[in-house]
CSV table of C-alpha atoms in Angstrom, one decimal:
chain,number,residue,atom,x,y,z
J,325,UNK,CA,36.3,6.8,1.3
J,326,UNK,CA,35.6,10.4,1.1
J,327,UNK,CA,32.2,12.0,0.7
J,328,UNK,CA,32.7,12.5,-3.0
J,329,UNK,CA,33.4,8.6,-3.5
J,330,UNK,CA,30.4,7.7,-1.2
J,331,UNK,CA,28.2,9.7,-3.5
J,332,UNK,CA,29.8,8.1,-6.7
J,333,UNK,CA,29.4,4.7,-5.4
J,334,UNK,CA,25.9,5.1,-4.1
J,335,UNK,CA,24.5,7.5,-6.8
J,336,UNK,CA,23.2,9.7,-4.1
J,337,UNK,CA,24.3,13.4,-4.6
J,338,UNK,CA,26.5,15.0,-2.0
J,339,UNK,CA,23.9,17.6,-0.6
J,340,UNK,CA,21.5,14.8,-0.2
J,341,UNK,CA,24.2,12.8,1.8
J,342,UNK,CA,24.9,15.9,3.8
J,343,UNK,CA,21.1,16.3,4.5
J,344,UNK,CA,20.8,12.5,5.8
J,345,UNK,CA,24.0,13.1,8.1
J,346,UNK,CA,22.1,16.2,9.6
J,347,UNK,CA,18.8,14.5,10.0
J,348,UNK,CA,20.7,11.7,11.7
J,349,UNK,CA,19.8,9.0,9.0
J,350,UNK,CA,23.2,8.3,8.3
J,351,UNK,CA,26.1,7.8,10.9
J,352,UNK,CA,28.8,10.3,10.7
J,353,UNK,CA,31.9,9.3,9.1
J,354,UNK,CA,35.1,8.7,10.9
J,355,UNK,CA,36.8,12.2,11.3
J,356,UNK,CA,40.3,11.9,9.9
J,357,UNK,CA,41.1,15.8,10.1
J,358,UNK,CA,39.3,18.7,10.8
J,359,UNK,CA,37.9,19.0,7.4
J,360,UNK,CA,37.9,15.2,6.1
J,361,UNK,CA,35.7,12.3,7.2
J,362,UNK,CA,36.0,8.8,6.2
J,363,UNK,CA,32.8,6.7,5.1
J,364,UNK,CA,32.8,2.9,4.6
J,365,UNK,CA,30.7,-0.1,3.4
J,366,UNK,CA,28.3,0.5,6.3
J,367,UNK,CA,27.4,3.9,4.9
J,368,UNK,CA,27.0,2.7,1.2
J,369,UNK,CA,24.5,0.0,2.8
J,370,UNK,CA,22.6,2.6,4.8
J,371,UNK,CA,22.3,4.9,1.8
J,372,UNK,CA,20.5,2.0,0.0
J,373,UNK,CA,18.2,1.3,2.7
J,374,UNK,CA,17.1,4.8,2.9
J,375,UNK,CA,16.7,5.0,-0.8
J,376,UNK,CA,14.7,1.9,-0.6
J,377,UNK,CA,12.3,3.2,2.1
J,378,UNK,CA,12.0,6.4,0.1
J,379,UNK,CA,11.4,5.2,-3.4
J,380,UNK,CA,9.5,2.1,-2.9
J,381,UNK,CA,7.9,2.3,0.6
J,382,UNK,CA,7.1,6.2,-0.1
J,383,UNK,CA,8.1,6.7,3.7
J,384,UNK,CA,8.3,10.2,5.4
J,385,UNK,CA,11.9,11.3,6.7
J,386,UNK,CA,10.3,11.0,10.1
J,387,UNK,CA,9.4,7.4,9.7
J,388,UNK,CA,12.7,6.5,8.2
J,389,UNK,CA,14.4,8.2,11.1
J,390,UNK,CA,12.6,5.8,13.4
J,391,UNK,CA,13.3,2.8,11.3
J,392,UNK,CA,17.1,3.4,11.0
J,393,UNK,CA,17.1,4.1,14.9
J,394,UNK,CA,15.9,0.7,15.5
J,395,UNK,CA,18.2,-0.8,13.1
J,396,UNK,CA,21.1,0.8,14.9
J,397,UNK,CA,19.8,0.0,18.4
J,398,UNK,CA,21.7,-3.4,19.0
J,399,UNK,CA,19.9,-4.1,22.2
J,400,UNK,CA,16.6,-4.2,20.3
J,401,UNK,CA,15.8,-7.8,19.4
J,402,UNK,CA,14.2,-8.9,16.0
J,403,UNK,CA,10.4,-8.9,17.2
J,404,UNK,CA,10.7,-5.1,18.5
J,405,UNK,CA,12.7,-4.0,15.3
J,406,UNK,CA,10.1,-5.5,13.1
J,407,UNK,CA,7.3,-3.9,15.2
J,408,UNK,CA,9.0,-0.4,14.8
J,409,UNK,CA,9.2,-1.0,11.2
J,410,UNK,CA,5.5,-1.8,11.1
J,411,UNK,CA,4.5,1.2,13.0
J,412,UNK,CA,6.6,3.6,11.1
J,413,UNK,CA,5.2,2.3,7.9
J,414,UNK,CA,1.6,2.3,9.0
J,415,UNK,CA,-0.3,5.4,7.5
J,416,UNK,CA,-1.7,7.7,10.0
J,417,UNK,CA,-5.2,6.7,11.1
J,418,UNK,CA,-7.7,8.8,13.3
J,419,UNK,CA,-8.9,6.5,16.2
J,420,UNK,CA,-12.5,7.7,17.4
J,421,UNK,CA,-13.0,5.8,20.6
J,422,UNK,CA,-15.9,8.0,21.5
J,423,UNK,CA,-17.7,7.2,18.3
J,424,UNK,CA,-20.1,4.2,18.6
J,425,UNK,CA,-19.6,3.5,14.8
J,426,UNK,CA,-15.8,3.5,15.3
J,427,UNK,CA,-16.1,1.4,18.4
J,428,UNK,CA,-18.2,-1.3,16.6
J,429,UNK,CA,-15.7,-1.4,13.8
J,430,UNK,CA,-12.7,-1.7,16.1
J,431,UNK,CA,-14.3,-4.5,18.0
J,432,UNK,CA,-15.0,-6.4,14.4
J,433,UNK,CA,-11.3,-5.8,13.7
J,434,UNK,CA,-10.3,-7.1,17.1
J,435,UNK,CA,-12.9,-10.0,17.0
J,436,UNK,CA,-11.3,-11.2,13.7
J,437,UNK,CA,-7.8,-11.0,15.1
J,438,UNK,CA,-8.9,-13.0,18.2
J,439,UNK,CA,-10.7,-15.6,16.2
J,440,UNK,CA,-7.5,-16.2,14.2
J,441,UNK,CA,-5.6,-16.7,17.1
J,442,UNK,CA,-3.1,-14.2,16.3
J,443,UNK,CA,-0.7,-12.6,18.7
J,444,UNK,CA,-0.8,-9.2,17.9
J,445,UNK,CA,-0.1,-6.2,20.5
J,446,UNK,CA,-3.1,-4.4,21.8
J,447,UNK,CA,-1.6,-1.0,20.7
J,448,UNK,CA,-0.6,-2.2,17.2
J,449,UNK,CA,-1.8,0.6,15.0
J,450,UNK,CA,-2.6,-2.0,12.3
J,451,UNK,CA,-5.7,-2.7,14.5
J,452,UNK,CA,-6.9,0.9,13.9
J,453,UNK,CA,-6.1,0.6,10.2
J,454,UNK,CA,-8.3,-2.5,9.9
J,455,UNK,CA,-11.1,-0.7,12.0
J,456,UNK,CA,-10.7,2.1,9.5
J,457,UNK,CA,-11.4,-0.3,6.5
J,458,UNK,CA,-14.3,-2.1,8.4
J,459,UNK,CA,-16.0,1.3,8.7
J,460,UNK,CA,-15.5,2.4,5.3
J,461,UNK,CA,-16.7,-0.9,3.9
J,462,UNK,CA,-19.7,-0.9,6.3
J,463,UNK,CA,-20.7,2.8,5.3
J,464,UNK,CA,-20.6,1.7,1.6
J,465,UNK,CA,-22.9,-1.1,2.2
J,466,UNK,CA,-20.2,-3.6,1.3
J,467,UNK,CA,-19.4,-6.7,3.3
J,468,UNK,CA,-17.6,-5.7,6.5
J,469,UNK,CA,-17.7,-8.5,9.0
J,470,UNK,CA,-14.8,-10.2,10.2
J,471,UNK,CA,-15.9,-13.2,8.1
J,472,UNK,CA,-16.0,-11.1,4.9
J,473,UNK,CA,-12.1,-10.3,5.5
J,474,UNK,CA,-11.1,-13.7,6.6
J,475,UNK,CA,-10.2,-14.7,3.2
J,476,UNK,CA,-7.4,-11.7,3.2
J,477,UNK,CA,-6.4,-12.6,6.6
J,478,UNK,CA,-6.0,-16.4,5.6
J,479,UNK,CA,-4.0,-15.3,2.3
J,480,UNK,CA,-1.7,-13.1,4.3
J,481,UNK,CA,-1.0,-15.8,7.0
J,482,UNK,CA,-0.2,-18.6,4.1
J,483,UNK,CA,2.2,-16.1,2.5
J,484,UNK,CA,3.9,-15.4,5.7
J,485,UNK,CA,3.9,-19.0,7.1
J,486,UNK,CA,4.9,-20.7,3.9
J,487,UNK,CA,7.0,-18.1,2.4
J,488,UNK,CA,8.2,-15.0,4.3
J,489,UNK,CA,9.2,-16.8,7.4
J,490,UNK,CA,11.9,-18.7,5.3
J,491,UNK,CA,13.4,-15.6,3.8
J,492,UNK,CA,14.5,-14.0,7.1
J,493,UNK,CA,18.4,-14.3,6.9
J,494,UNK,CA,19.3,-15.4,10.3
J,495,UNK,CA,22.7,-16.5,9.0
J,496,UNK,CA,24.0,-13.0,8.6
J,497,UNK,CA,25.0,-10.3,10.9
J,498,UNK,CA,22.3,-8.7,13.1
J,499,UNK,CA,22.3,-5.4,11.0
J,500,UNK,CA,22.1,-7.4,7.7
J,501,UNK,CA,19.4,-9.4,9.1
J,502,UNK,CA,17.3,-6.4,10.3
J,503,UNK,CA,17.9,-4.6,7.2
J,504,UNK,CA,16.5,-7.4,5.1
J,505,UNK,CA,13.5,-7.7,7.5
J,506,UNK,CA,12.8,-4.1,7.2
J,507,UNK,CA,13.4,-3.8,3.6
J,508,UNK,CA,11.4,-7.1,3.1
J,509,UNK,CA,8.4,-5.8,5.0
J,510,UNK,CA,8.3,-2.7,2.9
J,511,UNK,CA,9.2,-3.7,-0.6
J,512,UNK,CA,7.6,-6.9,-0.4
J,513,UNK,CA,4.4,-5.1,0.8
J,514,UNK,CA,4.6,-3.1,-2.4
J,515,UNK,CA,5.3,-6.3,-4.5
J,516,UNK,CA,2.2,-8.0,-3.1
J,517,UNK,CA,0.0,-4.9,-3.8
J,518,UNK,CA,1.2,-4.5,-7.4
J,519,UNK,CA,0.6,-8.3,-8.0
J,520,UNK,CA,-2.8,-8.1,-6.9
J,521,UNK,CA,-3.5,-5.2,-9.4
J,522,UNK,CA,-1.7,-7.2,-12.1
J,523,UNK,CA,-3.6,-10.6,-11.3
J,524,UNK,CA,-7.1,-8.4,-11.1
J,525,UNK,CA,-6.1,-6.7,-14.7
J,526,UNK,CA,-5.4,-10.0,-16.1
J,527,UNK,CA,-8.8,-11.8,-14.7
J,528,UNK,CA,-10.7,-8.6,-15.7
J,529,UNK,CA,-9.3,-9.0,-19.3
J,530,UNK,CA,-10.8,-12.4,-19.5
J,531,UNK,CA,-13.8,-11.9,-18.1
J,532,UNK,CA,-14.7,-8.4,-19.5
J,533,UNK,CA,-12.1,-7.8,-22.1
J,534,UNK,CA,-13.7,-9.6,-25.4
J,535,UNK,CA,-17.3,-8.3,-24.8
J,536,UNK,CA,-16.0,-4.7,-24.3
J,537,UNK,CA,-13.8,-4.9,-27.4
J,538,UNK,CA,-17.2,-5.2,-29.5
J,539,UNK,CA,-18.3,-1.9,-28.3
J,540,UNK,CA,-15.2,-0.1,-29.5
G,388,UNK,CA,-32.7,17.3,0.0
G,389,UNK,CA,-31.0,20.6,0.5
G,390,UNK,CA,-26.9,21.0,0.7
G,391,UNK,CA,-27.7,21.3,4.6
G,392,UNK,CA,-29.3,17.8,4.6
G,393,UNK,CA,-26.9,16.4,2.4
G,394,UNK,CA,-24.1,17.4,4.9
G,395,UNK,CA,-26.2,15.8,7.8
G,396,UNK,CA,-26.8,12.6,6.1
G,397,UNK,CA,-23.4,12.2,4.8
G,398,UNK,CA,-21.3,13.8,7.6
G,399,UNK,CA,-19.4,15.9,5.1
G,400,UNK,CA,-19.3,19.6,6.0
G,401,UNK,CA,-20.9,22.0,3.6
G,402,UNK,CA,-17.7,23.9,2.8
G,403,UNK,CA,-15.9,20.4,1.7
G,404,UNK,CA,-19.2,19.6,-0.3
G,405,UNK,CA,-19.0,22.8,-2.2
G,406,UNK,CA,-15.1,22.1,-2.8
G,407,UNK,CA,-16.0,18.7,-4.4
G,408,UNK,CA,-18.6,20.3,-6.4
G,409,UNK,CA,-16.2,22.9,-7.8
G,410,UNK,CA,-13.6,20.4,-8.3
G,411,UNK,CA,-16.0,18.1,-10.4
G,412,UNK,CA,-15.9,15.2,-8.0
G,413,UNK,CA,-19.5,15.6,-7.0
G,414,UNK,CA,-22.2,16.2,-9.9
G,415,UNK,CA,-24.3,19.5,-9.5
G,416,UNK,CA,-27.6,19.1,-7.7
G,417,UNK,CA,-30.9,19.8,-9.6
G,418,UNK,CA,-31.4,23.8,-9.7
G,419,UNK,CA,-34.9,24.1,-8.3
G,420,UNK,CA,-34.4,28.2,-8.0
G,421,UNK,CA,-31.6,30.6,-8.5
G,422,UNK,CA,-30.2,29.8,-5.1
G,423,UNK,CA,-31.5,26.4,-4.3
G,424,UNK,CA,-30.4,23.0,-5.8
G,425,UNK,CA,-31.6,19.6,-4.7
G,426,UNK,CA,-29.5,16.5,-3.9
G,427,UNK,CA,-30.3,13.0,-4.0
G,428,UNK,CA,-29.2,9.4,-3.0
G,429,UNK,CA,-26.8,9.7,-5.8
G,430,UNK,CA,-24.8,12.6,-4.0
G,431,UNK,CA,-24.8,10.6,-0.8
G,432,UNK,CA,-23.3,7.6,-2.2
G,433,UNK,CA,-20.9,9.7,-4.3
G,434,UNK,CA,-19.8,11.5,-1.1
G,435,UNK,CA,-19.1,8.0,0.6
G,436,UNK,CA,-17.1,6.9,-2.5
G,437,UNK,CA,-14.8,10.2,-2.2
G,438,UNK,CA,-14.3,9.7,1.4
G,439,UNK,CA,-13.3,5.9,0.9
G,440,UNK,CA,-10.8,6.9,-1.6
G,441,UNK,CA,-9.5,9.7,0.7
G,442,UNK,CA,-9.6,8.1,3.9
G,443,UNK,CA,-8.4,4.4,3.3
G,444,UNK,CA,-7.0,4.8,-0.3
G,445,UNK,CA,-5.1,8.0,0.5
G,446,UNK,CA,-5.5,9.0,-2.8
G,447,UNK,CA,-4.8,12.8,-4.1
G,448,UNK,CA,-7.8,14.8,-5.2
G,449,UNK,CA,-6.5,14.4,-9.0
G,450,UNK,CA,-6.5,10.8,-8.7
G,451,UNK,CA,-10.1,10.8,-7.1
G,452,UNK,CA,-11.2,13.0,-10.2
G,453,UNK,CA,-10.0,10.4,-12.8
G,454,UNK,CA,-11.8,7.6,-10.9
G,455,UNK,CA,-15.1,9.6,-10.7
G,456,UNK,CA,-14.9,10.3,-14.2
G,457,UNK,CA,-14.6,6.7,-15.0
G,458,UNK,CA,-17.5,6.0,-13.0
G,459,UNK,CA,-19.8,8.5,-14.5
G,460,UNK,CA,-18.7,7.4,-18.2
G,461,UNK,CA,-21.5,4.9,-18.9
G,462,UNK,CA,-19.8,4.1,-22.2
G,463,UNK,CA,-16.8,2.7,-20.5
G,464,UNK,CA,-17.0,-1.1,-19.8
G,465,UNK,CA,-16.0,-2.7,-16.4
G,466,UNK,CA,-12.6,-3.7,-17.7
G,467,UNK,CA,-11.6,0.1,-18.5
G,468,UNK,CA,-13.1,1.2,-15.4
G,469,UNK,CA,-11.0,-1.1,-13.4
G,470,UNK,CA,-7.9,-0.1,-15.4
G,471,UNK,CA,-8.6,3.5,-14.8
G,472,UNK,CA,-9.1,2.9,-11.1
G,473,UNK,CA,-5.7,0.8,-11.2
G,474,UNK,CA,-3.8,3.7,-12.9
G,475,UNK,CA,-5.3,6.5,-10.6
G,476,UNK,CA,-4.2,4.2,-7.3
G,477,UNK,CA,-0.7,3.6,-8.8
G,478,UNK,CA,2.0,5.5,-6.9
G,479,UNK,CA,4.1,7.7,-9.2
G,480,UNK,CA,7.2,5.6,-10.3
G,481,UNK,CA,10.0,7.2,-12.6
G,482,UNK,CA,10.8,5.3,-15.5
G,483,UNK,CA,14.4,5.2,-16.6
G,484,UNK,CA,14.4,3.5,-19.8
G,485,UNK,CA,17.9,5.0,-20.7
G,486,UNK,CA,19.4,3.4,-17.8
G,487,UNK,CA,20.8,-0.1,-18.3
G,488,UNK,CA,20.2,-1.2,-14.7
G,489,UNK,CA,16.5,0.1,-15.1
G,490,UNK,CA,15.9,-1.9,-18.2
G,491,UNK,CA,17.2,-5.1,-16.8
G,492,UNK,CA,14.7,-4.7,-14.0
G,493,UNK,CA,11.9,-3.8,-16.4
G,494,UNK,CA,12.8,-7.0,-18.4
G,495,UNK,CA,12.5,-9.3,-15.3
G,496,UNK,CA,9.2,-7.8,-14.2
G,497,UNK,CA,7.8,-8.3,-17.9
G,498,UNK,CA,9.3,-11.7,-18.0
G,499,UNK,CA,7.5,-12.8,-14.9
G,500,UNK,CA,4.2,-11.5,-16.1
G,501,UNK,CA,4.7,-13.3,-19.4
G,502,UNK,CA,5.8,-16.6,-17.6
G,503,UNK,CA,2.8,-16.4,-15.5
G,504,UNK,CA,0.6,-16.1,-18.8
G,505,UNK,CA,-1.1,-12.8,-17.4
G,506,UNK,CA,-2.9,-10.5,-19.7
G,507,UNK,CA,-1.6,-7.2,-18.8
G,508,UNK,CA,-1.5,-4.2,-20.8
G,509,UNK,CA,1.8,-3.2,-22.1
G,510,UNK,CA,1.4,0.4,-20.8
G,511,UNK,CA,0.2,-0.6,-17.4
G,512,UNK,CA,2.1,1.6,-14.8
G,513,UNK,CA,2.2,-1.4,-12.5
G,514,UNK,CA,4.8,-2.9,-14.8
G,515,UNK,CA,6.9,0.1,-13.9
G,516,UNK,CA,6.0,-0.4,-10.1
G,517,UNK,CA,7.2,-4.0,-10.2
G,518,UNK,CA,10.5,-3.0,-12.0
G,519,UNK,CA,11.1,-0.3,-9.4
G,520,UNK,CA,10.8,-2.9,-6.5
G,521,UNK,CA,13.0,-5.5,-8.5
G,522,UNK,CA,15.6,-2.7,-8.8
G,523,UNK,CA,15.5,-1.8,-5.2
G,524,UNK,CA,15.8,-5.6,-4.0
G,525,UNK,CA,18.8,-5.9,-6.5
G,526,UNK,CA,20.6,-3.0,-5.2
G,527,UNK,CA,20.2,-4.2,-1.7
G,528,UNK,CA,21.7,-7.6,-2.7
G,529,UNK,CA,18.2,-9.3,-1.8
G,530,UNK,CA,16.8,-11.9,-4.3
G,531,UNK,CA,15.1,-10.1,-7.3
G,532,UNK,CA,14.6,-12.4,-10.0
G,533,UNK,CA,11.1,-13.2,-11.3
G,534,UNK,CA,11.4,-16.5,-9.6
G,535,UNK,CA,12.0,-14.9,-6.1
G,536,UNK,CA,8.9,-12.8,-6.7
G,537,UNK,CA,6.6,-15.8,-7.8
G,538,UNK,CA,5.2,-16.5,-4.5
G,539,UNK,CA,3.8,-13.1,-4.3
G,540,UNK,CA,2.3,-13.4,-7.8
G,541,UNK,CA,0.9,-16.8,-6.9
G,542,UNK,CA,-0.7,-15.6,-3.7
G,543,UNK,CA,-2.3,-12.7,-5.5
G,544,UNK,CA,-3.7,-14.6,-8.3
G,545,UNK,CA,-5.1,-17.4,-5.9
G,546,UNK,CA,-6.9,-14.4,-3.8
G,547,UNK,CA,-8.3,-13.0,-7.1
G,548,UNK,CA,-9.4,-16.1,-8.8
G,549,UNK,CA,-10.8,-17.8,-5.7
G,550,UNK,CA,-12.2,-15.0,-3.9
G,551,UNK,CA,-12.2,-11.4,-5.4
G,552,UNK,CA,-13.7,-12.6,-8.7
G,553,UNK,CA,-16.8,-13.8,-6.8
G,554,UNK,CA,-17.4,-10.5,-5.1
G,555,UNK,CA,-18.1,-8.3,-8.4
G,556,UNK,CA,-21.9,-7.5,-7.7
G,557,UNK,CA,-22.8,-8.1,-11.5
G,558,UNK,CA,-26.6,-7.9,-10.2
G,559,UNK,CA,-26.6,-4.4,-9.4
G,560,UNK,CA,-26.8,-1.3,-11.4
G,561,UNK,CA,-23.8,-0.5,-13.3
G,562,UNK,CA,-22.9,2.5,-11.1
G,563,UNK,CA,-23.2,0.3,-8.1
G,564,UNK,CA,-21.1,-2.3,-9.4
G,565,UNK,CA,-18.4,-0.1,-10.7
G,566,UNK,CA,-18.4,1.7,-7.3
G,567,UNK,CA,-17.9,-1.7,-5.6
G,568,UNK,CA,-15.1,-2.4,-8.0
G,569,UNK,CA,-13.3,0.6,-7.5
G,570,UNK,CA,-13.7,0.7,-3.8
G,571,UNK,CA,-12.9,-2.9,-3.4
G,572,UNK,CA,-9.6,-2.5,-5.3
G,573,UNK,CA,-8.5,0.2,-3.0
G,574,UNK,CA,-10.0,-0.7,0.4
G,575,UNK,CA,-9.3,-4.5,0.0
G,576,UNK,CA,-5.9,-3.6,-1.1
G,577,UNK,CA,-5.3,-1.9,2.4
G,578,UNK,CA,-6.8,-4.8,4.0
G,579,UNK,CA,-4.5,-7.1,2.6
G,580,UNK,CA,-1.3,-5.0,3.2
G,581,UNK,CA,-2.8,-4.8,6.9
G,582,UNK,CA,-3.2,-8.4,7.3
G,583,UNK,CA,0.1,-9.1,6.1
G,584,UNK,CA,1.7,-6.9,8.6
G,585,UNK,CA,-0.5,-8.5,11.6
G,586,UNK,CA,0.2,-12.1,10.2
G,587,UNK,CA,4.1,-11.0,10.3
G,588,UNK,CA,3.7,-9.5,13.8
G,589,UNK,CA,1.9,-12.7,15.0
G,590,UNK,CA,4.5,-15.0,13.4
G,591,UNK,CA,7.2,-12.9,14.7
G,592,UNK,CA,6.0,-13.1,18.3
G,593,UNK,CA,5.8,-16.8,18.1
G,594,UNK,CA,9.5,-17.0,16.6
G,595,UNK,CA,11.3,-14.3,18.4
G,596,UNK,CA,9.0,-13.3,21.2
G,597,UNK,CA,10.0,-15.7,24.0
G,598,UNK,CA,13.8,-15.7,23.6
G,599,UNK,CA,13.6,-11.6,23.4
G,600,UNK,CA,11.7,-11.6,26.7
G,601,UNK,CA,14.6,-13.2,28.4
G,602,UNK,CA,16.7,-10.1,27.6
G,603,UNK,CA,14.3,-7.3,28.7
């Protein structure tokens, strides 16, 4: 199909498609003449992936470029693709290895991961993200030990082990499986976050709701 | 204490403190002369809250202003403060009520919340966030029904009901309880998200790790 059809099928405007082509997010079409290129199903799927990472993941273009490069690199196994996606979606955290407070927070985070027996790369940026949260809780005088955070770890691992592991589509092509893995990480992460806020609102309505209505 | 001491105690530079004062994030100090104002423990705590919402929550200043206003409004009950915090931390989602596809996604989200028996405001922005996720999954050909998302809902509610509910510090002052509630929502949301990625990495290392090493 031509670029105009690709735009119609995907709902992505032609200038945006051209921008993605320039930025290397979308592979070039097959050049059929000097001024024409043909696009296919693969381009439609890639546009959906980009849109998902943008609209639901709120990822910057640079992060999407890294994810797309991992999807395209067929020599990259599933574990490394997932790692690339994880690293790309991690919000930037300033590490402060010279600061005593920071080192304690990071040690608390590393200690919890070790206690849980989890296999996590020593350079995973999620370790710094966890340290940042520990530091923030500690500064606010809220429980910030590994033990205080353990319920979140156990909740997450139960979800992964009992549910998410089963949803990896190992029966599809590598590209489809990888896309599902990446999108699942991003979109289902948003789903879990939204569900937690909805569950909190519902629990709060039950606990505080009625007594508050009296003051209205 | 004077502004210089407030800066030393909180670790927030004086120009930043002045910016927060101008933006209404920090209440004015007590004016002791034409050029001097006194700050207290309350300002130290507020600066910690702002820093937590900025550094871990990645909230824009406008969102922090809304949260701070809710913390300061003593007539506002806990349920409404939590609601205000939830609304402030929701990423902006474009609602498309005229679009048939959007309406179906939103109906799927609303249907799941109703099936779960959750008490959620009809105007809660989290409903649109959930609809956006449903729409994205559906477009990518991934499972997008309420049933497919139910494991996330059940995981979230178990965490809230079995753990988070107990951590609301109802024995402290209203301001402290409200701050803990707001910070907990934001920071523990990040903790859960990080833990899920760490758990995924660990599970992925176990599943894919060894076979991938062979190809290296």
